[in-house]
């Protein structure tokens, strides 16, 4: 048998091996994608909390400044 005329069962086995490799890679990428989505969701929630804290801190600082200016004008 020449190289161009390979045994069909050998070609089928090679194709099955490639398919198994692709399936394993697909499952790995799918798992990584799921993990990244979970991390992204956590980061989005953390960002929202930090923005809320920043806004609250800004409001409190502005209120303190306003009180200080009012005290300054009263004296």
JSON list of N, CA and C in Angstrom, two decimals, residues 3-4 6 8 24-26 30-31 33 39-41 45 50-52 62-63 65-68 75:
[
{"chain": "A", "resi": 3, "resn": "UNK", "atom": "N", "xyz": [1.66, 5.47, 0.36]},
{"chain": "A", "resi": 3, "resn": "UNK", "atom": "CA", "xyz": [1.29, 6.41, 1.40]},
{"chain": "A", "resi": 3, "resn": "UNK", "atom": "C", "xyz": [-0.03, 7.10, 1.09]},
{"chain": "A", "resi": 4, "resn": "UNK", "atom": "N", "xyz": [-0.34, 7.27, -0.18]},
{"chain": "A", "resi": 4, "resn": "UNK", "atom": "CA", "xyz": [-1.60, 7.92, -0.56]},
{"chain": "A", "resi": 4, "resn": "UNK", "atom": "C", "xyz": [-2.78, 6.98, -0.36]},
{"chain": "A", "resi": 6, "resn": "UNK", "atom": "N", "xyz": [-3.78, 4.96, 2.33]},
{"chain": "A", "resi": 6, "resn": "UNK", "atom": "CA", "xyz": [-3.71, 4.51, 3.71]},
{"chain": "A", "resi": 6, "resn": "UNK", "atom": "C", "xyz": [-4.88, 3.61, 4.02]},
{"chain": "A", "resi": 8, "resn": "UNK", "atom": "N", "xyz": [-8.11, 2.55, 5.63]},
{"chain": "A", "resi": 8, "resn": "UNK", "atom": "CA", "xyz": [-9.23, 3.36, 6.12]},
{"chain": "A", "resi": 8, "resn": "UNK", "atom": "C", "xyz": [-9.39, 3.31, 7.64]},
{"chain": "A", "resi": 24, "resn": "UNK", "atom": "N", "xyz": [-11.62, 17.75, 23.92]},
{"chain": "A", "resi": 24, "resn": "UNK", "atom": "CA", "xyz": [-10.94, 18.10, 25.17]},
{"chain": "A", "resi": 24, "resn": "UNK", "atom": "C", "xyz": [-10.62, 19.59, 25.21]},
{"chain": "A", "resi": 25, "resn": "UNK", "atom": "N", "xyz": [-10.13, 20.13, 24.09]},
{"chain": "A", "resi": 25, "resn": "UNK", "atom": "CA", "xyz": [-9.82, 21.56, 24.03]},
{"chain": "A", "resi": 25, "resn": "UNK", "atom": "C", "xyz": [-11.09, 22.40, 24.18]},
{"chain": "A", "resi": 26, "resn": "UNK", "atom": "N", "xyz": [-12.17, 21.95, 23.54]},
{"chain": "A", "resi": 26, "resn": "UNK", "atom": "CA", "xyz": [-13.44, 22.66, 23.63]},
{"chain": "A", "resi": 26, "resn": "UNK", "atom": "C", "xyz": [-13.91, 22.70, 25.08]},
{"chain": "A", "resi": 30, "resn": "UNK", "atom": "N", "xyz": [-14.40, 25.98, 27.31]},
{"chain": "A", "resi": 30, "resn": "UNK", "atom": "CA", "xyz": [-15.73, 26.21, 27.87]},
{"chain": "A", "resi": 30, "resn": "UNK", "atom": "C", "xyz": [-15.63, 26.42, 29.39]},
{"chain": "A", "resi": 31, "resn": "UNK", "atom": "N", "xyz": [-14.82, 25.63, 30.05]},
{"chain": "A", "resi": 31, "resn": "UNK", "atom": "CA", "xyz": [-14.61, 25.75, 31.49]},
{"chain": "A", "resi": 31, "resn": "UNK", "atom": "C", "xyz": [-13.95, 27.08, 31.83]},
{"chain": "A", "resi": 33, "resn": "UNK", "atom": "N", "xyz": [-14.03, 29.79, 30.06]},
{"chain": "A", "resi": 33, "resn": "UNK", "atom": "CA", "xyz": [-15.00, 30.84, 29.75]},
{"chain": "A", "resi": 33, "resn": "UNK", "atom": "C", "xyz": [-15.97, 31.02, 30.92]},
{"chain": "A", "resi": 39, "resn": "UNK", "atom": "N", "xyz": [-15.78, 35.42, 37.36]},
{"chain": "A", "resi": 39, "resn": "UNK", "atom": "CA", "xyz": [-14.87, 36.46, 37.84]},
{"chain": "A", "resi": 39, "resn": "UNK", "atom": "C", "xyz": [-15.32, 37.84, 37.39]},
{"chain": "A", "resi": 40, "resn": "UNK", "atom": "N", "xyz": [-15.78, 37.94, 36.15]},
{"chain": "A", "resi": 40, "resn": "UNK", "atom": "CA", "xyz": [-16.24, 39.22, 35.63]},
{"chain": "A", "resi": 40, "resn": "UNK", "atom": "C", "xyz": [-17.46, 39.71, 36.42]},
{"chain": "A", "resi": 41, "resn": "UNK", "atom": "N", "xyz": [-18.38, 38.81, 36.70]},
{"chain": "A", "resi": 41, "resn": "UNK", "atom": "CA", "xyz": [-19.56, 39.19, 37.48]},
{"chain": "A", "resi": 41, "resn": "UNK", "atom": "C", "xyz": [-19.15, 39.70, 38.87]},
{"chain": "A", "resi": 45, "resn": "UNK", "atom": "N", "xyz": [-19.71, 43.53, 40.35]},
{"chain": "A", "resi": 45, "resn": "UNK", "atom": "CA", "xyz": [-20.36, 43.81, 41.64]},
{"chain": "A", "resi": 45, "resn": "UNK", "atom": "C", "xyz": [-19.43, 44.63, 42.55]},
{"chain": "A", "resi": 50, "resn": "UNK", "atom": "N", "xyz": [-17.75, 49.82, 45.07]},
{"chain": "A", "resi": 50, "resn": "UNK", "atom": "CA", "xyz": [-16.73, 50.87, 45.22]},
{"chain": "A", "resi": 50, "resn": "UNK", "atom": "C", "xyz": [-17.24, 52.22, 44.72]},
{"chain": "A", "resi": 51, "resn": "UNK", "atom": "N", "xyz": [-17.98, 52.22, 43.63]},
{"chain": "A", "resi": 51, "resn": "UNK", "atom": "CA", "xyz": [-18.55, 53.47, 43.13]},
{"chain": "A", "resi": 51, "resn": "UNK", "atom": "C", "xyz": [-19.54, 54.05, 44.14]},
{"chain": "A", "resi": 52, "resn": "UNK", "atom": "N", "xyz": [-20.31, 53.18, 44.75]},
{"chain": "A", "resi": 52, "resn": "UNK", "atom": "CA", "xyz": [-21.28, 53.62, 45.76]},
{"chain": "A", "resi": 52, "resn": "UNK", "atom": "C", "xyz": [-20.54, 54.23, 46.97]},
{"chain": "A", "resi": 62, "resn": "UNK", "atom": "N", "xyz": [-18.13, 66.81, 50.80]},
{"chain": "A", "resi": 62, "resn": "UNK", "atom": "CA", "xyz": [-18.75, 68.07, 50.35]},
{"chain": "A", "resi": 62, "resn": "UNK", "atom": "C", "xyz": [-19.58, 68.68, 51.47]},
{"chain": "A", "resi": 63, "resn": "UNK", "atom": "N", "xyz": [-20.29, 67.84, 52.24]},
{"chain": "A", "resi": 63, "resn": "UNK", "atom": "CA", "xyz": [-21.09, 68.35, 53.35]},
{"chain": "A", "resi": 63, "resn": "UNK", "atom": "C", "xyz": [-20.20, 68.94, 54.43]},
{"chain": "A", "resi": 65, "resn": "UNK", "atom": "N", "xyz": [-17.21, 70.26, 53.99]},
{"chain": "A", "resi": 65, "resn": "UNK", "atom": "CA", "xyz": [-16.67, 71.52, 53.46]},
{"chain": "A", "resi": 65, "resn": "UNK", "atom": "C", "xyz": [-17.72, 72.62, 53.58]},
{"chain": "A", "resi": 66, "resn": "UNK", "atom": "N", "xyz": [-18.96, 72.28, 53.25]},
{"chain": "A", "resi": 66, "resn": "UNK", "atom": "CA", "xyz": [-20.04, 73.27, 53.35]},
{"chain": "A", "resi": 66, "resn": "UNK", "atom": "C", "xyz": [-20.21, 73.73, 54.80]},
{"chain": "A", "resi": 67, "resn": "UNK", "atom": "N", "xyz": [-20.14, 72.80, 55.75]},
{"chain": "A", "resi": 67, "resn": "UNK", "atom": "CA", "xyz": [-20.26, 73.18, 57.16]},
{"chain": "A", "resi": 67, "resn": "UNK", "atom": "C", "xyz": [-19.09, 74.07, 57.61]},
{"chain": "A", "resi": 68, "resn": "UNK", "atom": "N", "xyz": [-17.90, 73.72, 57.16]},
{"chain": "A", "resi": 68, "resn": "UNK", "atom": "CA", "xyz": [-16.71, 74.52, 57.51]},
{"chain": "A", "resi": 68, "resn": "UNK", "atom": "C", "xyz": [-16.83, 75.93, 56.95]},
{"chain": "A", "resi": 75, "resn": "UNK", "atom": "N", "xyz": [-18.21, 83.27, 61.87]},
{"chain": "A", "resi": 75, "resn": "UNK", "atom": "CA", "xyz": [-17.30, 83.86, 62.84]},
{"chain": "A", "resi": 75, "resn": "UNK", "atom": "C", "xyz": [-16.86, 85.26, 62.50]}
]
